[in-house]
């Protein structure tokens, strides 16, 4: 499958507005402002674009949920990139910030928002500065502010920095955080399009999702819909990390084979070792065993059929020497730490899963611990306010099922190291 670069283009200094404009930048905004807002939404619907933040929800449909009344409305750009294994949004901000800004402006026009907030991960200081410089440039050229390009459309953009909580990437916790409150996810419904930021209709889109929008408006939804997997079209910025020879970000059409991504683009596994496991879309997506990855395509259906999820496209490759019990121990520790504590199954369950894994890793595991881990995970899944509970449960539940022999060796030999391969 050929590489198509819709976002991470090979153009030097594309982060500068004059370079972006010289390469057709902001012409999609001009075009969109000449259309009716509903026509813009229809074009995005036609493109088949799905959210790139993890859930893969159809973007045009999300926009169409926004009411058409005269209340203030908000667009939030979710740049709180905190999913372990994921580092693509910061690449967009660094290499092509104006395409993100242009996409956000088009989205705001389509949904009738007068204010855009970019909620950026607190640690991303460098990227926050790059983005602010780009926003300032766009204000100076009249792309942001009042009466944009003489259209009568007004919108302002503000950057809001997070303070280090993973849960603030969850859209309702994110809104609570912008409102100056503790980042507790809200019970849904009501959904953000009805009751969002400060109680007003709000749409939240991921950075990569919005960066696709100018391309869709420029070339048309139908053109975009023909790229990659028909039910999940476009490109994805796959961030490949772990035991590969060439870790990095590879923008490729959806539907690319996972094995091509690893061997053709990311240079294969270091020292030619076999693959033990692959996390396909960030730490919330269950790891696949090395013998499960053949023929798996990197799109929503391809990964669902394989027993995982596309998530954020953050691919973590682990070679045959990897200790999967310790990997899952680390993941469990992360979710326990990041649980906001608001609902009991997640607050207690993540802690229980970590404690069970901790005693297994220390050589104090009991044979019944494996079924107990799966039982705790099952009792978290579907019983929590937000998706963090599921995100914490799935990797452990499927991890115990798929790497059971590793766990059993730990328990049998009461060892802190894997023995008898
Ligand atoms: Fe908080 Fe976890 Fe409940 Fe989400 S699932 S609201 S993170 S306790």
Short mmCIF file of C-alpha atoms and ligand atoms in Angstrom, two decimals:
data_model
loop_
_atom_site.label_atom_id
_atom_site.label_comp_id
_atom_site.label_asym_id
_atom_site.label_seq_id
_atom_site.Cartn_x
_atom_site.Cartn_y
_atom_site.Cartn_z
CA UNK A 1 0.00 0.00 0.00
CA UNK A 2 1.36 3.39 -1.03
CA UNK A 3 2.00 6.10 1.49
CA UNK A 4 -0.30 9.14 1.10
CA UNK A 5 0.54 12.25 3.06
CA UNK A 6 -2.49 14.42 3.68
CA UNK A 7 -1.19 15.91 6.93
CA UNK A 8 2.52 15.25 7.51
CA UNK A 9 3.56 16.52 4.09
CA UNK A 10 7.19 16.67 2.95
CA UNK A 11 7.28 20.46 2.77
CA UNK A 12 10.04 22.24 4.73
CA UNK A 13 8.92 24.96 7.16
CA UNK A 14 5.23 24.20 6.66
CA UNK A 15 4.62 25.48 10.19
CA UNK A 16 5.18 29.03 8.89
CA UNK A 17 2.04 30.70 7.59
CA UNK A 18 3.64 32.02 4.40
CA UNK A 19 4.79 28.52 3.46
CA UNK A 20 1.40 27.05 4.34
CA UNK A 21 -0.37 29.69 2.22
CA UNK A 22 2.05 29.21 -0.68
CA UNK A 23 1.03 25.54 -0.70
CA UNK A 24 -2.69 26.23 -0.84
CA UNK A 25 -3.22 26.78 2.87
CA UNK A 26 -6.42 28.49 4.05
CA UNK A 27 -8.06 28.09 0.61
CA UNK A 28 -10.31 25.39 2.11
CA UNK A 29 -11.46 27.88 4.76
CA UNK A 30 -12.26 30.38 2.02
CA UNK A 31 -14.19 27.70 0.16
CA UNK A 32 -16.07 26.57 3.29
CA UNK A 33 -17.10 30.15 4.14
CA UNK A 34 -18.71 30.33 0.69
CA UNK A 35 -20.83 27.28 1.52
CA UNK A 36 -23.74 26.97 3.95
CA UNK A 37 -22.69 25.47 7.32
CA UNK A 38 -24.90 22.42 6.69
CA UNK A 39 -23.23 21.88 3.32
CA UNK A 40 -19.85 21.75 5.07
CA UNK A 41 -21.17 19.15 7.52
CA UNK A 42 -22.65 17.15 4.63
CA UNK A 43 -19.29 17.11 2.86
CA UNK A 44 -17.60 15.78 5.98
CA UNK A 45 -20.35 13.16 6.34
CA UNK A 46 -19.81 12.14 2.73
CA UNK A 47 -16.07 11.74 3.37
CA UNK A 48 -16.72 9.05 5.98
CA UNK A 49 -14.17 10.70 8.32
CA UNK A 50 -14.16 9.07 11.75
CA UNK A 51 -12.61 10.49 14.90
CA UNK A 52 -8.92 9.82 15.37
CA UNK A 53 -8.91 10.21 19.15
CA UNK A 54 -9.80 6.60 19.93
CA UNK A 55 -13.53 6.00 19.55
CA UNK A 56 -13.66 6.39 15.72
CA UNK A 57 -17.08 8.05 15.89
CA UNK A 58 -18.24 9.53 12.52
CA UNK A 59 -17.21 13.20 12.58
CA UNK A 60 -19.92 14.63 10.34
CA UNK A 61 -22.61 12.91 12.40
CA UNK A 62 -21.12 14.35 15.59
CA UNK A 63 -21.28 17.85 14.09
CA UNK A 64 -24.89 17.32 13.03
CA UNK A 65 -25.91 16.74 16.68
CA UNK A 66 -25.29 20.43 17.40
CA UNK A 67 -28.54 22.42 17.76
CA UNK A 68 -29.22 25.24 15.32
CA UNK A 69 -30.48 27.77 17.90
CA UNK A 70 -28.84 31.07 18.81
CA UNK A 71 -27.16 29.97 22.05
CA UNK A 72 -23.36 30.33 22.34
CA UNK A 73 -21.61 27.22 21.05
CA UNK A 74 -18.12 25.88 21.50
CA UNK A 75 -15.63 23.77 19.63
CA UNK A 76 -12.94 22.09 21.69
CA UNK A 77 -9.81 20.73 20.08
CA UNK A 78 -8.69 17.78 22.17
CA UNK A 79 -4.89 17.97 22.21
CA UNK A 80 -4.57 16.31 25.63
CA UNK A 81 -2.56 13.49 24.09
CA UNK A 82 -1.95 11.22 27.07
CA UNK A 83 -2.64 7.70 25.87
CA UNK A 84 0.53 5.64 26.43
CA UNK A 85 2.04 4.74 23.06
CA UNK A 86 0.55 7.78 21.31
CA UNK A 87 2.52 10.75 20.01
CA UNK A 88 0.93 11.84 16.74
CA UNK A 89 -0.98 15.00 17.72
CA UNK A 90 2.20 16.73 18.81
CA UNK A 91 3.73 15.89 15.40
CA UNK A 92 0.81 17.61 13.66
CA UNK A 93 1.17 20.66 15.88
CA UNK A 94 4.91 20.76 15.24
CA UNK A 95 4.93 20.15 11.49
CA UNK A 96 1.60 21.47 10.26
CA UNK A 97 -0.17 23.59 12.90
CA UNK A 98 -2.03 25.72 10.36
CA UNK A 99 -3.82 22.70 8.91
CA UNK A 100 -5.14 21.97 12.39
CA UNK A 101 -6.16 25.62 12.85
CA UNK A 102 -7.81 25.72 9.42
CA UNK A 103 -9.69 22.49 10.18
CA UNK A 104 -10.85 23.86 13.53
CA UNK A 105 -12.06 27.09 11.90
CA UNK A 106 -14.04 25.15 9.28
CA UNK A 107 -15.52 22.93 12.01
CA UNK A 108 -16.48 25.97 14.09
CA UNK A 109 -18.20 27.50 11.06
CA UNK A 110 -20.09 24.27 10.37
CA UNK A 111 -21.41 23.89 13.92
CA UNK A 112 -21.92 27.61 14.59
CA UNK A 113 -19.29 27.96 17.32
CA UNK A 114 -17.98 31.41 18.16
CA UNK A 115 -15.19 30.19 20.43
CA UNK A 116 -12.60 27.45 20.01
CA UNK A 117 -10.60 26.08 22.93
CA UNK A 118 -7.53 23.98 22.31
CA UNK A 119 -7.04 21.82 25.40
CA UNK A 120 -3.39 20.83 25.26
CA UNK A 121 -1.49 18.37 27.43
CA UNK A 122 0.38 20.33 30.10
CA UNK A 123 3.72 18.69 29.33
CA UNK A 124 3.52 19.86 25.71
CA UNK A 125 5.09 23.25 26.45
CA UNK A 126 7.10 23.37 23.22
CA UNK A 127 4.06 22.43 21.13
CA UNK A 128 1.85 24.90 22.97
CA UNK A 129 4.29 27.65 21.98
CA UNK A 130 4.41 26.51 18.34
CA UNK A 131 0.63 26.46 18.21
CA UNK A 132 0.29 29.89 19.86
CA UNK A 133 2.72 31.36 17.30
CA UNK A 134 0.65 29.84 14.49
CA UNK A 135 -2.58 31.17 16.02
CA UNK A 136 -1.05 34.65 16.31
CA UNK A 137 0.00 34.51 12.64
CA UNK A 138 -3.50 33.46 11.59
CA UNK A 139 -5.04 36.32 13.60
CA UNK A 140 -2.70 38.79 11.84
CA UNK A 141 -3.80 37.51 8.41
CA UNK A 142 -7.49 37.73 9.27
CA UNK A 143 -8.21 34.00 9.38
CA UNK A 144 -9.22 34.19 13.04
CA UNK A 145 -11.17 36.97 14.77
CA UNK A 146 -14.00 39.15 13.50
CA UNK A 147 -15.55 39.02 10.04
CA UNK A 148 -13.16 36.33 8.81
CA UNK A 149 -12.27 36.89 5.13
CA UNK A 150 -15.23 39.30 4.89
CA UNK A 151 -17.73 36.48 5.53
CA UNK A 152 -19.34 37.91 8.66
CA UNK A 153 -18.20 34.82 10.60
CA UNK A 154 -16.46 35.56 13.92
CA UNK A 155 -14.47 33.14 16.01
CA UNK A 156 -11.69 33.29 18.60
CA UNK A 157 -9.20 30.59 19.55
CA UNK A 158 -7.76 30.11 23.03
CA UNK A 159 -5.24 27.55 24.23
CA UNK A 160 -5.93 25.96 27.62
CA UNK A 161 -3.15 23.91 29.19
CA UNK A 162 -3.93 20.73 31.09
CA UNK A 163 -2.25 19.94 34.40
CA UNK A 164 -1.17 16.35 33.95
CA UNK A 165 -4.27 14.23 34.50
CA UNK A 166 -4.89 11.49 31.92
CA UNK A 167 -8.61 11.59 32.65
CA UNK A 168 -8.85 15.17 31.34
CA UNK A 169 -8.55 13.72 27.83
CA UNK A 170 -12.05 12.31 28.38
CA UNK A 171 -14.29 14.92 26.80
CA UNK A 172 -16.56 15.68 29.75
CA UNK A 173 -13.69 15.75 32.26
CA UNK A 174 -11.91 18.04 29.84
CA UNK A 175 -14.84 20.47 29.91
CA UNK A 176 -14.93 20.39 33.71
CA UNK A 177 -11.21 21.19 33.66
CA UNK A 178 -11.67 24.18 31.33
CA UNK A 179 -14.42 25.39 33.68
CA UNK A 180 -11.80 25.43 36.43
CA UNK A 181 -13.13 22.37 38.26
CA UNK A 182 -11.67 19.01 39.12
CA UNK A 183 -11.52 16.76 36.05
CA UNK A 184 -14.42 14.47 36.91
CA UNK A 185 -16.17 12.89 33.91
CA UNK A 186 -19.86 13.73 33.68
CA UNK A 187 -22.67 11.19 33.58
CA UNK A 188 -24.03 11.01 30.03
CA UNK A 189 -26.62 11.80 28.77
CA UNK A 190 -26.82 14.74 28.40
CA UNK A 191 -24.13 14.65 25.73
CA UNK A 192 -21.90 17.66 25.02
CA UNK A 193 -23.94 18.74 21.96
CA UNK A 194 -26.87 19.36 24.33
CA UNK A 195 -25.07 20.32 27.53
CA UNK A 196 -21.39 21.00 27.07
CA UNK A 197 -18.99 23.68 28.19
CA UNK A 198 -20.71 25.94 30.74
CA UNK A 199 -23.92 24.17 29.82
CA UNK A 200 -23.85 25.24 26.16
CA UNK A 201 -23.73 23.06 23.04
CA UNK A 202 -20.18 21.85 22.46
CA UNK A 203 -18.35 19.61 20.03
CA UNK A 204 -15.03 18.02 20.96
CA UNK A 205 -12.75 16.76 18.19
CA UNK A 206 -9.26 15.31 18.24
CA UNK A 207 -6.31 17.18 16.64
CA UNK A 208 -5.80 14.62 13.86
CA UNK A 209 -9.53 14.52 13.07
CA UNK A 210 -9.64 18.27 12.49
CA UNK A 211 -6.40 18.29 10.49
CA UNK A 212 -8.19 16.11 7.91
CA UNK A 213 -11.03 18.60 7.41
CA UNK A 214 -9.29 21.12 5.07
CA UNK A 215 -8.36 18.25 2.73
CA UNK A 216 -11.98 17.06 2.66
CA UNK A 217 -13.31 20.53 1.84
CA UNK A 218 -10.59 21.16 -0.75
CA UNK A 219 -10.84 17.86 -2.62
CA UNK A 220 -14.38 16.82 -1.73
CA UNK A 221 -15.85 14.23 0.57
CA UNK A 222 -16.18 11.68 -2.19
CA UNK A 223 -12.48 11.90 -3.09
CA UNK A 224 -11.54 11.41 0.56
CA UNK A 225 -13.93 8.48 0.99
CA UNK A 226 -12.01 6.48 -1.62
CA UNK A 227 -8.76 6.46 0.38
CA UNK A 228 -8.07 3.35 2.43
CA UNK A 229 -10.69 1.14 4.06
CA UNK A 230 -14.20 1.98 2.72
CA UNK A 231 -15.87 2.01 6.14
CA UNK A 232 -13.04 3.93 7.82
CA UNK A 233 -11.48 6.03 5.07
CA UNK A 234 -8.54 8.42 5.00
CA UNK A 235 -5.08 8.21 6.43
CA UNK A 236 -4.00 7.59 10.00
CA UNK A 237 -0.79 8.76 11.60
CA UNK A 238 0.42 5.48 13.04
CA UNK A 239 2.92 6.05 15.83
CA UNK A 240 5.08 2.93 15.97
CA UNK A 241 7.22 2.37 19.07
CA UNK A 242 8.81 -0.49 20.96
CA UNK A 243 11.20 -3.10 19.61
CA UNK A 244 11.28 -1.97 15.98
CA UNK A 245 14.29 -0.76 14.03
CA UNK A 246 12.70 2.49 12.88
CA UNK A 247 10.22 3.79 15.45
CA UNK A 248 8.31 6.86 14.34
CA UNK A 249 5.13 8.18 12.82
CA UNK A 250 3.94 6.73 9.52
CA UNK A 251 0.99 8.37 7.79
CA UNK A 252 -0.67 5.62 5.80
CA UNK A 253 -4.12 4.86 4.41
CA UNK A 254 -6.42 3.00 6.76
CA UNK A 255 -6.56 -0.68 5.96
CA UNK A 256 -2.79 -1.06 5.74
CA UNK A 257 -1.62 -4.44 6.98
CA UNK A 258 -0.25 -4.38 10.52
CA UNK A 259 2.63 -6.57 9.32
CA UNK A 260 3.45 -4.06 6.54
CA UNK A 261 3.45 -1.26 9.07
CA UNK A 262 5.92 -3.15 11.24
CA UNK A 263 8.17 -4.75 8.61
CA UNK A 264 7.91 -2.49 5.55
CA UNK A 265 7.75 0.91 7.21
CA UNK A 266 9.09 0.55 10.77
CA UNK A 267 12.07 -1.56 9.65
CA UNK A 268 11.05 -4.85 11.31
CA UNK A 269 11.86 -6.12 14.78
CA UNK A 270 15.32 -5.36 16.14
CA UNK A 271 17.85 -8.21 15.97
CA UNK A 272 15.34 -10.06 13.75
CA UNK A 273 13.54 -11.40 16.79
CA UNK A 274 10.03 -12.79 16.70
CA UNK A 275 7.09 -10.72 17.88
CA UNK A 276 5.61 -11.62 21.24
CA UNK A 277 2.83 -9.03 21.25
CA UNK A 278 1.54 -5.89 19.59
CA UNK A 279 -0.61 -3.22 21.22
CA UNK A 280 -2.32 -1.80 18.11
CA UNK A 281 -3.85 1.49 19.22
CA UNK A 282 -2.53 2.81 22.54
CA UNK A 283 -2.52 1.16 25.97
CA UNK A 284 -6.32 0.86 26.19
CA UNK A 285 -6.45 -1.51 23.23
CA UNK A 286 -5.87 -5.19 24.04
CA UNK A 287 -2.53 -6.61 22.93
CA UNK A 288 -2.53 -9.16 20.12
CA UNK A 289 -0.22 -12.15 20.28
CA UNK A 290 2.51 -12.34 17.64
CA UNK A 291 0.70 -15.24 15.99
CA UNK A 292 -2.52 -13.20 15.74
CA UNK A 293 -1.24 -10.31 13.62
CA UNK A 294 -1.00 -11.94 10.19
CA UNK A 295 -3.57 -10.43 7.81
CA UNK A 296 -4.83 -7.84 10.34
CA UNK A 297 -5.70 -4.53 8.70
CA UNK A 298 -5.33 -1.24 10.54
CA UNK A 299 -8.86 0.11 10.50
CA UNK A 300 -11.91 -0.03 12.75
CA UNK A 301 -13.33 -3.32 11.46
CA UNK A 302 -9.96 -4.97 10.82
CA UNK A 303 -8.91 -4.58 14.43
CA UNK A 304 -12.32 -5.34 15.89
CA UNK A 305 -12.39 -8.63 13.97
CA UNK A 306 -8.89 -9.39 15.28
CA UNK A 307 -10.02 -8.89 18.88
CA UNK A 308 -8.74 -5.40 19.57
CA UNK A 309 -9.38 -1.79 18.53
CA UNK A 310 -7.88 0.88 16.30
CA UNK A 311 -7.77 3.34 19.25
CA UNK A 312 -5.32 6.17 18.61
CA UNK A 313 -3.18 4.23 16.12
CA UNK A 314 -0.31 4.09 18.63
CA UNK A 315 1.31 0.73 17.82
CA UNK A 316 3.61 -0.78 20.45
CA UNK A 317 5.64 -3.74 19.22
CA UNK A 318 7.14 -6.16 21.76
CA UNK A 319 9.66 -8.84 20.85
CA UNK A 320 9.80 -12.47 21.99
CA UNK A 321 11.83 -11.63 25.11
CA UNK A 322 9.15 -9.35 26.52
CA UNK A 323 7.74 -10.20 29.91
CA UNK A 324 4.00 -9.71 29.30
CA UNK A 325 3.13 -10.09 32.98
CA UNK A 326 5.27 -7.05 33.75
CA UNK A 327 3.84 -5.17 30.78
CA UNK A 328 0.31 -5.73 32.08
CA UNK A 329 1.44 -4.95 35.64
CA UNK A 330 2.70 -1.57 34.36
CA UNK A 331 -0.48 -0.86 32.41
CA UNK A 332 -2.62 -1.76 35.44
CA UNK A 333 -0.54 0.56 37.63
CA UNK A 334 -1.09 3.40 35.17
CA UNK A 335 -4.89 3.08 35.13
CA UNK A 336 -5.08 2.67 38.89
CA UNK A 337 -3.10 5.88 39.27
CA UNK A 338 -5.15 7.74 36.66
CA UNK A 339 -8.63 6.63 37.84
CA UNK A 340 -10.40 9.76 39.06
CA UNK A 341 -11.98 7.73 41.86
CA UNK A 342 -15.50 8.89 41.17
CA UNK A 343 -17.11 5.47 40.64
CA UNK A 344 -16.54 2.37 42.72
CA UNK A 345 -15.91 -0.34 40.08
CA UNK A 346 -13.10 1.71 38.51
CA UNK A 347 -11.64 3.18 41.70
CA UNK A 348 -11.54 -0.14 43.56
CA UNK A 349 -11.29 -2.51 40.61
CA UNK A 350 -8.20 -0.88 39.07
CA UNK A 351 -6.52 -1.09 42.47
CA UNK A 352 -7.49 -4.73 42.95
CA UNK A 353 -6.20 -5.65 39.49
CA UNK A 354 -2.91 -3.92 40.22
CA UNK A 355 -2.54 -5.60 43.63
CA UNK A 356 -3.19 -9.06 42.17
CA UNK A 357 -0.70 -8.46 39.36
CA UNK A 358 1.79 -7.07 41.86
CA UNK A 359 1.75 -10.21 43.96
CA UNK A 360 2.08 -12.38 40.82
CA UNK A 361 5.11 -10.35 39.69
CA UNK A 362 6.63 -10.72 43.16
CA UNK A 363 6.30 -14.51 42.99
CA UNK A 364 3.42 -14.59 45.45
CA UNK A 365 0.66 -15.36 42.96
CA UNK A 366 -1.96 -18.08 43.48
CA UNK A 367 -3.44 -20.24 40.70
CA UNK A 368 -6.90 -18.79 41.32
CA UNK A 369 -5.57 -15.25 40.78
CA UNK A 370 -5.95 -15.50 37.01
CA UNK A 371 -9.68 -16.15 37.11
CA UNK A 372 -9.95 -13.51 39.82
CA UNK A 373 -8.26 -10.95 37.55
CA UNK A 374 -10.70 -11.72 34.73
CA UNK A 375 -13.62 -11.54 37.15
CA UNK A 376 -12.56 -8.12 38.47
CA UNK A 377 -12.09 -6.86 34.90
CA UNK A 378 -15.55 -8.15 33.93
CA UNK A 379 -17.09 -6.33 36.87
CA UNK A 380 -15.48 -3.02 35.85
CA UNK A 381 -16.39 -3.30 32.18
CA UNK A 382 -19.60 -1.47 31.31
CA UNK A 383 -20.25 -0.43 34.91
CA UNK A 384 -18.53 2.93 35.07
CA UNK A 385 -19.27 6.57 34.29
CA UNK A 386 -16.59 6.93 31.65
CA UNK A 387 -14.54 4.77 29.31
CA UNK A 388 -11.46 4.70 31.55
CA UNK A 389 -12.97 1.74 33.37
CA UNK A 390 -13.25 -0.26 30.14
CA UNK A 391 -9.82 0.94 29.03
CA UNK A 392 -8.35 -0.41 32.26
CA UNK A 393 -10.27 -3.69 32.19
CA UNK A 394 -9.78 -4.82 28.59
CA UNK A 395 -5.95 -5.00 28.41
CA UNK A 396 -5.89 -7.09 31.60
CA UNK A 397 -8.81 -9.36 30.73
CA UNK A 398 -7.53 -10.13 27.23
CA UNK A 399 -3.93 -10.13 28.43
CA UNK A 400 -4.62 -12.93 30.92
CA UNK A 401 -6.47 -14.88 28.23
CA UNK A 402 -3.86 -14.39 25.51
CA UNK A 403 -0.69 -14.71 27.58
CA UNK A 404 -1.97 -17.15 30.20
CA UNK A 405 1.10 -19.41 29.98
CA UNK A 406 3.33 -16.48 31.05
CA UNK A 407 1.17 -15.93 34.12
CA UNK A 408 1.10 -19.61 34.92
CA UNK A 409 4.89 -19.81 34.80
CA UNK A 410 5.15 -16.93 37.26
CA UNK A 411 2.71 -18.63 39.62
CA UNK A 412 4.15 -22.12 39.24
CA UNK A 413 7.78 -21.19 39.75
CA UNK A 414 7.04 -18.40 42.26
CA UNK A 415 9.69 -16.43 40.48
CA UNK A 416 10.24 -12.79 39.73
CA UNK A 417 11.80 -13.75 36.40
CA UNK A 418 10.37 -15.89 33.65
CA UNK A 419 11.96 -19.32 33.54
CA UNK A 420 11.53 -22.40 31.35
CA UNK A 421 10.46 -20.82 28.08
FE1 LIG B 1 -13.47 8.21 37.15
FE2 LIG B 1 -12.85 5.68 36.50
FE3 LIG B 1 -15.36 6.35 36.92
FE4 LIG B 1 -14.09 7.29 34.75
S1 LIG B 1 -14.57 5.16 35.16
S2 LIG B 1 -15.44 8.42 36.13
S3 LIG B 1 -12.02 7.55 35.61
S4 LIG B 1 -13.69 6.40 38.45
#
